[in-house]
């Protein structure tokens, strides 16, 4: 709470009236005293796309104090870095944020069959490739320009009042604050009225609010500097490799960056073998990256589904902390930014110019309900596709062959670029069903069996 000097002068006499000592709890509602000037404080924990976009919206409401916590302001988060075209316009991203504009995708099957897709794209359509250290900084700086307070700190724990769902008691954040040039943090605390958890898959906010656990993938990526001649191949090209050698349930990739390529893979079902799969994707890329120098090695968890509870009291989760990563494609950047912005917009509306605090039911009936209505179908479809086409080498062969279809390419790119589930031509959809069955039969007949593995302990781990 912040009090102006004028308020202190005007209310000094009233402060010592008998009613001031009657033992009643003071409400946080700004309407509780017409003479009292206060601001609610919102803590956004995490400075990636979800946290930065949430802080930007809160900071534009001048009757709310916005604090953004981020441990590493120069952090290069491990990430493939692909963003859809709609995000560039929707989030007003400058050209400097997009390293490469991918207009072609090369798909390689387990037996080495290659299908090049991208002919259906219009001249002004592309998939943006970015480095997270550039994108995240741009989004954070915009929030700071609007007035969000920057805390270079790591939130280590949160005191959550037992009755926070029915009261307006504040939350207490315990964090380590870091100064430039120092690796040692200074322990501090801060009281806040509302928290947005944007702190990734290993979210401390999620743990504090008892959001529940989720299954997760491990993504592993190496940034590899290759020669200019080899880099020319990836000028507008990204590659996607499928096969149980690179992943038993996902895919391997070669994505172009500013002056290097990101080469990586991921898996849920066999996480202990991630380095084995990483070696395989390097081998599959072969001469295209031969002689390259590994300049950075990255690994991070990716959520496989929503958290069981995304809102508790006045704490809401967004981005990876909430579980907003799609199956099949593993995409999370757009959904992180969108969920952060959507949550903040709805919370600001509910707070009515900073005059009140929202309830859990109100947050669930606005932010959560709207997000699920808008993007639930996308998650459902991609989950189904992964269960059909990533289960074994036969299905992977079928997946690559199906991508020869111009209709499949059109639907796939339109769905990805504009974040709308496409495919509303009944005749073409019926034809596609027949082609899918045919491709699956053929794929199963030519594919080698998947290698067997077992990890009964690790496979049960959740975060």
Short mmCIF file of C-alpha atoms in Angstrom, two decimals:
data_model
loop_
_atom_site.label_atom_id
_atom_site.label_comp_id
_atom_site.label_asym_id
_atom_site.label_seq_id
_atom_site.Cartn_x
_atom_site.Cartn_y
_atom_site.Cartn_z
CA UNK A 1 0.00 0.00 0.00
CA UNK A 2 1.15 3.46 -0.81
CA UNK A 3 -0.12 6.59 0.94
CA UNK A 4 0.20 10.10 -0.44
CA UNK A 5 1.34 13.00 1.75
CA UNK A 6 -2.02 14.71 1.29
CA UNK A 7 -3.81 11.60 2.52
CA UNK A 8 -1.73 11.52 5.68
CA UNK A 9 -2.55 15.15 6.46
CA UNK A 10 -6.27 14.82 5.72
CA UNK A 11 -6.76 11.60 7.67
CA UNK A 12 -4.46 12.22 10.65
CA UNK A 13 -7.30 13.10 13.00
CA UNK A 14 -9.50 10.21 11.89
CA UNK A 15 -6.67 7.79 12.46
CA UNK A 16 -6.92 8.28 16.22
CA UNK A 17 -10.68 7.98 16.48
CA UNK A 18 -12.07 5.18 18.71
CA UNK A 19 -13.14 3.21 15.69
CA UNK A 20 -9.52 2.94 14.62
CA UNK A 21 -8.80 0.69 17.57
CA UNK A 22 -11.86 -1.54 17.54
CA UNK A 23 -9.83 -4.57 16.39
CA UNK A 24 -11.54 -4.88 13.03
CA UNK A 25 -9.54 -6.09 10.02
CA UNK A 26 -8.89 -3.33 7.50
CA UNK A 27 -10.19 -4.23 4.05
CA UNK A 28 -7.94 -3.91 1.02
CA UNK A 29 -10.81 -2.52 -1.03
CA UNK A 30 -10.07 0.97 -2.25
CA UNK A 31 -13.71 1.81 -1.54
CA UNK A 32 -13.21 1.24 2.20
CA UNK A 33 -12.16 4.85 2.70
CA UNK A 34 -12.77 7.72 0.34
CA UNK A 35 -9.85 9.56 1.89
CA UNK A 36 -7.39 6.70 1.56
CA UNK A 37 -5.22 6.56 -1.54
CA UNK A 38 -3.64 3.15 -2.20
CA UNK A 39 -2.49 0.90 -4.97
CA UNK A 40 -2.71 -2.84 -5.15
CA UNK A 41 0.60 -4.52 -5.97
CA UNK A 42 0.89 -7.28 -8.56
CA UNK A 43 4.00 -9.47 -8.75
CA UNK A 44 4.77 -11.08 -12.09
CA UNK A 45 7.29 -13.83 -11.43
CA UNK A 46 9.30 -14.66 -14.54
CA UNK A 47 10.43 -12.42 -17.38
CA UNK A 48 9.94 -14.60 -20.44
CA UNK A 49 7.23 -13.91 -23.05
CA UNK A 50 4.35 -14.78 -20.71
CA UNK A 51 5.62 -12.67 -17.80
CA UNK A 52 6.75 -9.75 -19.95
CA UNK A 53 3.44 -9.56 -21.82
CA UNK A 54 1.47 -9.75 -18.55
CA UNK A 55 3.61 -7.03 -16.94
CA UNK A 56 3.15 -4.78 -19.98
CA UNK A 57 -0.63 -4.85 -19.57
CA UNK A 58 -0.57 -4.34 -15.79
CA UNK A 59 1.92 -1.48 -16.09
CA UNK A 60 -0.45 0.47 -18.33
CA UNK A 61 -2.98 0.58 -15.48
CA UNK A 62 -1.56 3.40 -13.37
CA UNK A 63 -3.66 2.45 -10.35
CA UNK A 64 -1.77 -0.84 -10.04
CA UNK A 65 1.84 -1.25 -8.92
CA UNK A 66 3.52 -3.83 -11.18
CA UNK A 67 6.72 -5.64 -10.22
CA UNK A 68 8.44 -8.02 -12.65
CA UNK A 69 10.89 -10.55 -11.18
CA UNK A 70 13.55 -12.07 -13.44
CA UNK A 71 16.74 -13.77 -12.31
CA UNK A 72 18.71 -13.54 -15.57
CA UNK A 73 17.99 -10.44 -17.61
CA UNK A 74 20.42 -11.62 -20.32
CA UNK A 75 19.17 -15.20 -20.26
CA UNK A 76 19.32 -17.20 -23.48
CA UNK A 77 16.57 -19.70 -22.70
CA UNK A 78 16.90 -23.08 -24.44
CA UNK A 79 14.29 -22.98 -27.19
CA UNK A 80 13.75 -23.84 -30.84
CA UNK A 81 12.71 -20.22 -31.28
CA UNK A 82 9.92 -20.57 -33.86
CA UNK A 83 7.08 -18.03 -33.77
CA UNK A 84 3.98 -17.86 -36.00
CA UNK A 85 3.37 -14.99 -38.38
CA UNK A 86 0.33 -13.80 -36.43
CA UNK A 87 2.53 -13.13 -33.38
CA UNK A 88 4.66 -10.60 -35.27
CA UNK A 89 1.67 -8.37 -35.95
CA UNK A 90 -0.35 -9.11 -32.83
CA UNK A 91 2.56 -8.30 -30.50
CA UNK A 92 4.03 -5.55 -32.70
CA UNK A 93 7.42 -7.22 -33.02
CA UNK A 94 10.09 -5.36 -35.02
CA UNK A 95 12.14 -6.92 -37.79
CA UNK A 96 15.19 -6.94 -35.51
CA UNK A 97 13.60 -9.64 -33.32
CA UNK A 98 13.19 -12.11 -36.22
CA UNK A 99 16.51 -13.68 -37.21
CA UNK A 100 15.24 -15.75 -40.12
CA UNK A 101 12.04 -16.04 -42.13
CA UNK A 102 11.47 -19.72 -42.85
CA UNK A 103 9.41 -20.41 -45.96
CA UNK A 104 10.40 -24.02 -46.56
CA UNK A 105 10.37 -27.06 -44.30
CA UNK A 106 12.20 -30.27 -45.14
CA UNK A 107 10.68 -33.38 -43.52
CA UNK A 108 12.83 -36.53 -43.36
CA UNK A 109 11.29 -39.93 -42.57
CA UNK A 110 12.94 -42.82 -40.68
CA UNK A 111 14.01 -44.41 -43.99
CA UNK A 112 15.35 -41.11 -45.34
CA UNK A 113 12.42 -40.12 -47.55
CA UNK A 114 12.39 -36.32 -47.86
CA UNK A 115 9.35 -34.12 -48.45
CA UNK A 116 9.77 -30.40 -48.94
CA UNK A 117 6.78 -28.29 -47.93
CA UNK A 118 6.11 -24.59 -48.25
CA UNK A 119 4.78 -24.15 -51.79
CA UNK A 120 1.36 -23.15 -50.43
CA UNK A 121 2.77 -20.13 -48.58
CA UNK A 122 2.10 -16.66 -49.94
CA UNK A 123 5.12 -14.37 -50.60
CA UNK A 124 4.51 -12.44 -47.37
CA UNK A 125 4.00 -15.54 -45.19
CA UNK A 126 6.72 -17.14 -43.11
CA UNK A 127 7.61 -18.79 -39.81
CA UNK A 128 9.77 -16.48 -37.73
CA UNK A 129 12.94 -17.80 -36.11
CA UNK A 130 14.26 -15.87 -33.15
CA UNK A 131 16.74 -16.06 -30.30
CA UNK A 132 15.06 -15.92 -26.93
CA UNK A 133 17.65 -13.56 -25.47
CA UNK A 134 16.60 -11.00 -28.11
CA UNK A 135 12.83 -11.60 -28.07
CA UNK A 136 12.49 -11.76 -24.28
CA UNK A 137 14.52 -8.60 -23.74
CA UNK A 138 12.41 -6.69 -26.24
CA UNK A 139 9.17 -7.72 -24.51
CA UNK A 140 10.54 -6.98 -21.02
CA UNK A 141 11.88 -3.58 -22.02
CA UNK A 142 8.45 -2.64 -23.32
CA UNK A 143 6.92 -3.51 -19.95
CA UNK A 144 9.54 -1.42 -18.16
CA UNK A 145 8.88 1.52 -20.48
CA UNK A 146 5.24 1.45 -19.40
CA UNK A 147 6.31 1.64 -15.78
CA UNK A 148 6.74 -1.93 -14.51
CA UNK A 149 9.36 -2.15 -11.76
CA UNK A 150 12.24 -4.48 -12.56
CA UNK A 151 13.59 -6.73 -9.82
CA UNK A 152 16.67 -8.69 -10.85
CA UNK A 153 15.90 -11.48 -8.44
CA UNK A 154 14.99 -15.12 -7.91
CA UNK A 155 11.80 -15.87 -6.00
CA UNK A 156 12.64 -18.78 -3.70
CA UNK A 157 9.39 -19.21 -1.76
CA UNK A 158 6.00 -17.64 -1.15
CA UNK A 159 4.01 -17.40 2.07
CA UNK A 160 0.40 -18.11 1.12
CA UNK A 161 -2.19 -17.26 3.81
CA UNK A 162 -4.36 -20.25 4.69
CA UNK A 163 -7.52 -18.24 3.97
CA UNK A 164 -6.27 -16.47 0.82
CA UNK A 165 -9.22 -17.77 -1.22
CA UNK A 166 -11.73 -16.00 1.02
CA UNK A 167 -9.75 -13.04 2.34
CA UNK A 168 -7.66 -10.25 0.88
CA UNK A 169 -4.57 -10.97 2.94
CA UNK A 170 -1.33 -10.29 1.15
CA UNK A 171 1.17 -12.84 -0.12
CA UNK A 172 4.80 -12.59 0.99
CA UNK A 173 7.47 -13.28 -1.61
CA UNK A 174 10.93 -14.34 -0.41
CA UNK A 175 13.59 -13.70 -3.02
CA UNK A 176 17.28 -13.21 -3.66
CA UNK A 177 18.03 -9.85 -5.27
CA UNK A 178 21.12 -9.59 -7.45
CA UNK A 179 23.24 -6.59 -8.32
CA UNK A 180 25.19 -6.26 -11.56
CA UNK A 181 28.59 -7.90 -11.26
CA UNK A 182 27.70 -9.96 -8.19
CA UNK A 183 26.80 -13.64 -8.19
CA UNK A 184 25.61 -13.56 -4.58
CA UNK A 185 22.02 -12.54 -3.93
CA UNK A 186 20.70 -10.47 -1.04
CA UNK A 187 17.70 -12.05 0.74
CA UNK A 188 14.62 -9.83 0.68
CA UNK A 189 10.84 -10.04 1.05
CA UNK A 190 7.93 -8.24 -0.57
CA UNK A 191 4.22 -8.23 0.20
CA UNK A 192 1.88 -8.25 -2.79
CA UNK A 193 -1.84 -8.53 -3.41
CA UNK A 194 -1.79 -10.70 -6.51
CA UNK A 195 0.71 -13.00 -8.25
CA UNK A 196 1.08 -14.10 -11.85
CA UNK A 197 3.30 -17.18 -12.10
CA UNK A 198 5.27 -17.00 -15.34
CA UNK A 199 8.34 -18.85 -14.08
CA UNK A 200 8.42 -21.81 -16.43
CA UNK A 201 8.08 -25.56 -16.10
CA UNK A 202 9.88 -25.71 -12.73
CA UNK A 203 7.58 -23.01 -11.38
CA UNK A 204 8.06 -22.11 -7.74
CA UNK A 205 4.79 -20.21 -7.90
CA UNK A 206 2.99 -23.40 -8.97
CA UNK A 207 4.47 -25.27 -6.03
CA UNK A 208 3.54 -22.51 -3.56
CA UNK A 209 -0.08 -22.44 -4.71
CA UNK A 210 -0.40 -26.25 -4.87
CA UNK A 211 -1.12 -26.24 -8.59
CA UNK A 212 -0.37 -29.94 -8.95
CA UNK A 213 2.20 -31.68 -11.13
CA UNK A 214 2.41 -32.51 -14.81
CA UNK A 215 4.33 -34.88 -17.05
CA UNK A 216 7.11 -33.30 -19.05
CA UNK A 217 9.51 -33.71 -21.95
CA UNK A 218 13.21 -32.93 -21.95
CA UNK A 219 14.32 -30.83 -24.90
CA UNK A 220 18.02 -30.76 -25.76
CA UNK A 221 19.57 -28.35 -28.24
CA UNK A 222 23.03 -27.44 -29.45
CA UNK A 223 23.70 -24.16 -31.17
CA UNK A 224 26.16 -24.96 -33.95
CA UNK A 225 28.14 -22.42 -35.95
CA UNK A 226 28.55 -23.68 -39.51
CA UNK A 227 30.26 -22.18 -42.55
CA UNK A 228 28.59 -19.46 -44.59
CA UNK A 229 28.31 -21.88 -47.50
CA UNK A 230 26.44 -24.42 -45.38
CA UNK A 231 24.39 -21.67 -43.70
CA UNK A 232 23.14 -20.60 -47.13
CA UNK A 233 21.15 -23.86 -47.32
CA UNK A 234 19.23 -22.81 -44.21
CA UNK A 235 18.58 -19.24 -45.38
CA UNK A 236 14.82 -19.88 -45.51
CA UNK A 237 14.85 -23.58 -44.64
CA UNK A 238 14.16 -25.54 -41.45
CA UNK A 239 14.42 -29.32 -41.14
CA UNK A 240 12.42 -31.82 -39.15
CA UNK A 241 13.61 -35.41 -38.69
CA UNK A 242 11.39 -38.24 -37.41
CA UNK A 243 12.40 -41.74 -36.37
CA UNK A 244 12.94 -43.68 -33.17
CA UNK A 245 16.68 -43.00 -33.53
CA UNK A 246 16.16 -39.24 -32.92
CA UNK A 247 13.14 -39.54 -30.59
CA UNK A 248 10.64 -42.27 -29.69
CA UNK A 249 7.78 -39.77 -29.33
CA UNK A 250 8.81 -36.42 -30.80
CA UNK A 251 11.08 -35.16 -33.59
CA UNK A 252 14.57 -33.80 -34.16
CA UNK A 253 15.14 -30.40 -35.73
CA UNK A 254 17.61 -28.11 -37.43
CA UNK A 255 16.37 -24.52 -37.15
CA UNK A 256 18.25 -21.53 -38.58
CA UNK A 257 19.24 -18.69 -36.24
CA UNK A 258 21.02 -15.41 -36.78
CA UNK A 259 24.47 -16.80 -37.68
CA UNK A 260 24.14 -20.45 -36.63
CA UNK A 261 21.67 -23.34 -36.47
CA UNK A 262 19.88 -24.84 -33.51
CA UNK A 263 20.06 -28.65 -33.64
CA UNK A 264 17.98 -30.53 -31.12
CA UNK A 265 15.44 -33.13 -30.10
CA UNK A 266 13.14 -34.02 -27.23
CA UNK A 267 11.34 -36.89 -25.53
CA UNK A 268 8.87 -37.64 -22.76
CA UNK A 269 8.95 -41.41 -22.61
CA UNK A 270 12.73 -41.96 -22.57
CA UNK A 271 14.29 -38.88 -21.01
CA UNK A 272 17.46 -40.67 -19.77
CA UNK A 273 18.49 -41.30 -23.41
CA UNK A 274 18.26 -37.66 -24.53
CA UNK A 275 22.00 -37.36 -25.32
CA UNK A 276 21.81 -40.52 -27.41
CA UNK A 277 19.00 -38.99 -29.42
CA UNK A 278 20.93 -35.73 -29.74
CA UNK A 279 23.89 -37.57 -31.26
CA UNK A 280 21.48 -39.25 -33.68
CA UNK A 281 20.04 -35.95 -34.91
CA UNK A 282 23.57 -34.64 -35.52
CA UNK A 283 24.34 -37.82 -37.46
CA UNK A 284 21.13 -37.55 -39.48
CA UNK A 285 21.88 -33.93 -40.42
CA UNK A 286 25.27 -35.21 -41.54
CA UNK A 287 27.21 -33.17 -44.08
CA UNK A 288 24.83 -30.22 -43.79
CA UNK A 289 26.35 -29.33 -40.41
CA UNK A 290 29.67 -31.13 -40.76
CA UNK A 291 32.64 -29.18 -39.41
CA UNK A 292 30.41 -26.94 -37.34
CA UNK A 293 31.44 -25.68 -33.92
CA UNK A 294 29.12 -26.16 -30.95
CA UNK A 295 28.85 -22.72 -29.35
CA UNK A 296 26.15 -23.45 -26.77
CA UNK A 297 24.47 -26.51 -25.24
CA UNK A 298 20.96 -26.14 -23.81
CA UNK A 299 18.43 -28.41 -22.13
CA UNK A 300 15.10 -27.71 -20.43
CA UNK A 301 11.79 -29.35 -19.46
CA UNK A 302 8.65 -28.85 -21.55
CA UNK A 303 5.20 -29.44 -20.00
CA UNK A 304 3.03 -32.09 -21.59
CA UNK A 305 -0.36 -30.85 -20.43
CA UNK A 306 -2.10 -28.24 -18.29
CA UNK A 307 -1.48 -28.03 -14.56
CA UNK A 308 -4.39 -29.55 -12.61
CA UNK A 309 -4.99 -26.12 -11.03
CA UNK A 310 -4.03 -22.92 -12.86
CA UNK A 311 -5.70 -20.50 -10.44
CA UNK A 312 -5.71 -20.57 -6.65
CA UNK A 313 -7.02 -17.55 -4.80
CA UNK A 314 -5.36 -14.50 -6.39
CA UNK A 315 -2.52 -16.48 -7.94
CA UNK A 316 -2.73 -17.33 -11.64
CA UNK A 317 -0.34 -19.31 -13.83
CA UNK A 318 0.55 -18.49 -17.45
CA UNK A 319 2.90 -19.88 -20.11
CA UNK A 320 4.93 -23.00 -19.37
CA UNK A 321 4.09 -22.70 -15.67
CA UNK A 322 0.45 -23.35 -16.60
CA UNK A 323 1.34 -26.07 -19.12
CA UNK A 324 0.61 -24.16 -22.33
CA UNK A 325 2.79 -26.09 -24.77
CA UNK A 326 1.24 -27.99 -27.67
CA UNK A 327 1.75 -31.65 -28.36
CA UNK A 328 3.10 -32.73 -31.75
CA UNK A 329 4.84 -29.40 -32.49
CA UNK A 330 6.11 -28.55 -29.01
CA UNK A 331 5.23 -24.90 -29.57
CA UNK A 332 5.09 -22.63 -26.55
CA UNK A 333 6.29 -19.07 -27.29
CA UNK A 334 3.08 -17.76 -28.81
CA UNK A 335 0.86 -19.42 -26.22
CA UNK A 336 3.07 -18.06 -23.44
CA UNK A 337 2.80 -14.50 -24.71
CA UNK A 338 -0.89 -14.83 -25.44
CA UNK A 339 -1.76 -16.34 -22.05
CA UNK A 340 0.22 -13.66 -20.22
CA UNK A 341 -1.52 -10.89 -22.08
CA UNK A 342 -4.97 -12.49 -21.82
CA UNK A 343 -4.65 -13.14 -18.08
CA UNK A 344 -3.49 -9.59 -17.37
CA UNK A 345 -6.21 -8.02 -19.50
CA UNK A 346 -8.92 -9.94 -17.69
CA UNK A 347 -7.43 -9.25 -14.25
CA UNK A 348 -7.18 -5.52 -14.97
CA UNK A 349 -10.83 -5.47 -16.01
CA UNK A 350 -11.85 -7.31 -12.85
CA UNK A 351 -9.86 -4.89 -10.70
CA UNK A 352 -11.88 -1.93 -12.08
CA UNK A 353 -9.17 0.72 -12.25
CA UNK A 354 -7.40 -0.78 -9.26
CA UNK A 355 -10.38 -0.37 -6.94
CA UNK A 356 -10.85 -4.05 -5.97
CA UNK A 357 -9.27 -7.49 -6.00
CA UNK A 358 -10.72 -10.34 -8.09
CA UNK A 359 -11.87 -13.63 -6.63
CA UNK A 360 -10.72 -17.05 -7.75
CA UNK A 361 -14.11 -17.74 -9.32
CA UNK A 362 -13.94 -14.51 -11.31
CA UNK A 363 -10.47 -15.31 -12.65
CA UNK A 364 -11.52 -18.82 -13.64
CA UNK A 365 -14.68 -17.55 -15.36
CA UNK A 366 -12.76 -14.98 -17.42
CA UNK A 367 -9.11 -15.75 -18.13
CA UNK A 368 -9.24 -19.55 -17.84
CA UNK A 369 -12.59 -19.96 -19.55
CA UNK A 370 -11.66 -17.69 -22.46
CA UNK A 371 -8.22 -19.21 -22.97
CA UNK A 372 -9.59 -22.76 -23.04
CA UNK A 373 -12.41 -21.79 -25.40
CA UNK A 374 -10.02 -20.13 -27.82
CA UNK A 375 -7.15 -22.63 -27.80
CA UNK A 376 -8.58 -25.85 -26.39
CA UNK A 377 -9.39 -27.22 -29.88
CA UNK A 378 -5.79 -26.61 -31.00
CA UNK A 379 -4.39 -28.58 -28.06
CA UNK A 380 -6.90 -31.39 -28.65
CA UNK A 381 -6.10 -31.77 -32.36
CA UNK A 382 -2.32 -31.69 -31.88
CA UNK A 383 -2.54 -34.18 -29.03
CA UNK A 384 -4.50 -36.54 -31.30
CA UNK A 385 -2.00 -36.11 -34.15
CA UNK A 386 0.92 -36.95 -31.87
CA UNK A 387 -0.83 -40.09 -30.64
CA UNK A 388 -1.42 -41.21 -34.24
CA UNK A 389 1.81 -40.26 -36.02
CA UNK A 390 4.61 -40.27 -33.41
CA UNK A 391 4.02 -43.71 -31.89
CA UNK A 392 6.30 -45.81 -34.13
CA UNK A 393 8.34 -45.72 -37.33
CA UNK A 394 5.46 -46.97 -39.47
CA UNK A 395 3.27 -44.06 -38.41
CA UNK A 396 6.19 -41.64 -38.92
CA UNK A 397 6.68 -42.85 -42.48
CA UNK A 398 2.97 -42.25 -43.08
CA UNK A 399 3.19 -38.76 -41.58
CA UNK A 400 5.97 -37.70 -43.96
CA UNK A 401 4.23 -39.18 -47.00
CA UNK A 402 0.96 -37.42 -46.10
CA UNK A 403 2.80 -34.11 -46.13
CA UNK A 404 3.16 -34.46 -49.90
CA UNK A 405 -0.50 -33.43 -50.05
CA UNK A 406 -0.99 -29.74 -50.88
CA UNK A 407 -4.19 -29.80 -48.84
CA UNK A 408 -2.30 -31.07 -45.80
CA UNK A 409 0.37 -28.41 -46.30
CA UNK A 410 -2.22 -25.65 -46.63
CA UNK A 411 -4.14 -26.71 -43.53
CA UNK A 412 -0.94 -27.22 -41.52
CA UNK A 413 0.59 -23.84 -42.33
CA UNK A 414 -2.66 -21.93 -41.96
CA UNK A 415 -3.30 -23.53 -38.58
CA UNK A 416 0.22 -22.76 -37.38
CA UNK A 417 0.63 -19.26 -38.80
CA UNK A 418 -2.75 -17.93 -37.68
CA UNK A 419 -3.54 -20.13 -34.66
CA UNK A 420 -6.90 -21.30 -35.92
CA UNK A 421 -7.80 -24.95 -36.40
CA UNK A 422 -8.24 -25.30 -40.16
CA UNK A 423 -9.82 -27.92 -42.38
CA UNK A 424 -13.46 -27.25 -43.16
CA UNK A 425 -13.80 -28.76 -46.62
CA UNK A 426 -15.79 -31.97 -46.03
CA UNK A 427 -14.84 -33.56 -49.35
CA UNK A 428 -11.13 -32.87 -48.94
CA UNK A 429 -11.28 -34.01 -45.31
CA UNK A 430 -12.93 -37.28 -46.35
CA UNK A 431 -10.32 -37.76 -49.06
CA UNK A 432 -7.60 -37.07 -46.50
CA UNK A 433 -9.00 -39.76 -44.22
CA UNK A 434 -8.65 -42.33 -47.00
CA UNK A 435 -5.13 -41.16 -47.80
CA UNK A 436 -4.19 -41.37 -44.12
CA UNK A 437 -5.33 -44.98 -43.87
CA UNK A 438 -3.45 -45.85 -47.05
CA UNK A 439 -0.26 -44.13 -45.88
CA UNK A 440 -0.43 -45.88 -42.50
CA UNK A 441 -0.78 -49.29 -44.14
CA UNK A 442 2.17 -48.57 -46.43
CA UNK A 443 4.25 -47.05 -43.63
CA UNK A 444 3.80 -50.03 -41.35
CA UNK A 445 4.80 -52.38 -44.17
CA UNK A 446 8.16 -50.74 -44.87
CA UNK A 447 9.27 -49.39 -41.48
CA UNK A 448 11.73 -51.11 -39.20
CA UNK A 449 10.54 -51.91 -35.66
CA UNK A 450 11.24 -49.32 -32.98
CA UNK A 451 14.05 -50.04 -30.53
CA UNK A 452 12.84 -51.23 -27.14
CA UNK A 453 13.69 -49.39 -23.94
CA UNK A 454 12.65 -49.38 -20.30
CA UNK A 455 12.85 -46.72 -17.58
CA UNK A 456 10.11 -47.56 -15.06
CA UNK A 457 11.37 -45.14 -12.40
CA UNK A 458 12.21 -42.07 -14.49
CA UNK A 459 9.03 -42.37 -16.56
CA UNK A 460 6.95 -41.78 -13.43
CA UNK A 461 8.70 -38.53 -12.51
CA UNK A 462 6.56 -35.37 -12.56
CA UNK A 463 7.29 -31.70 -11.89
#
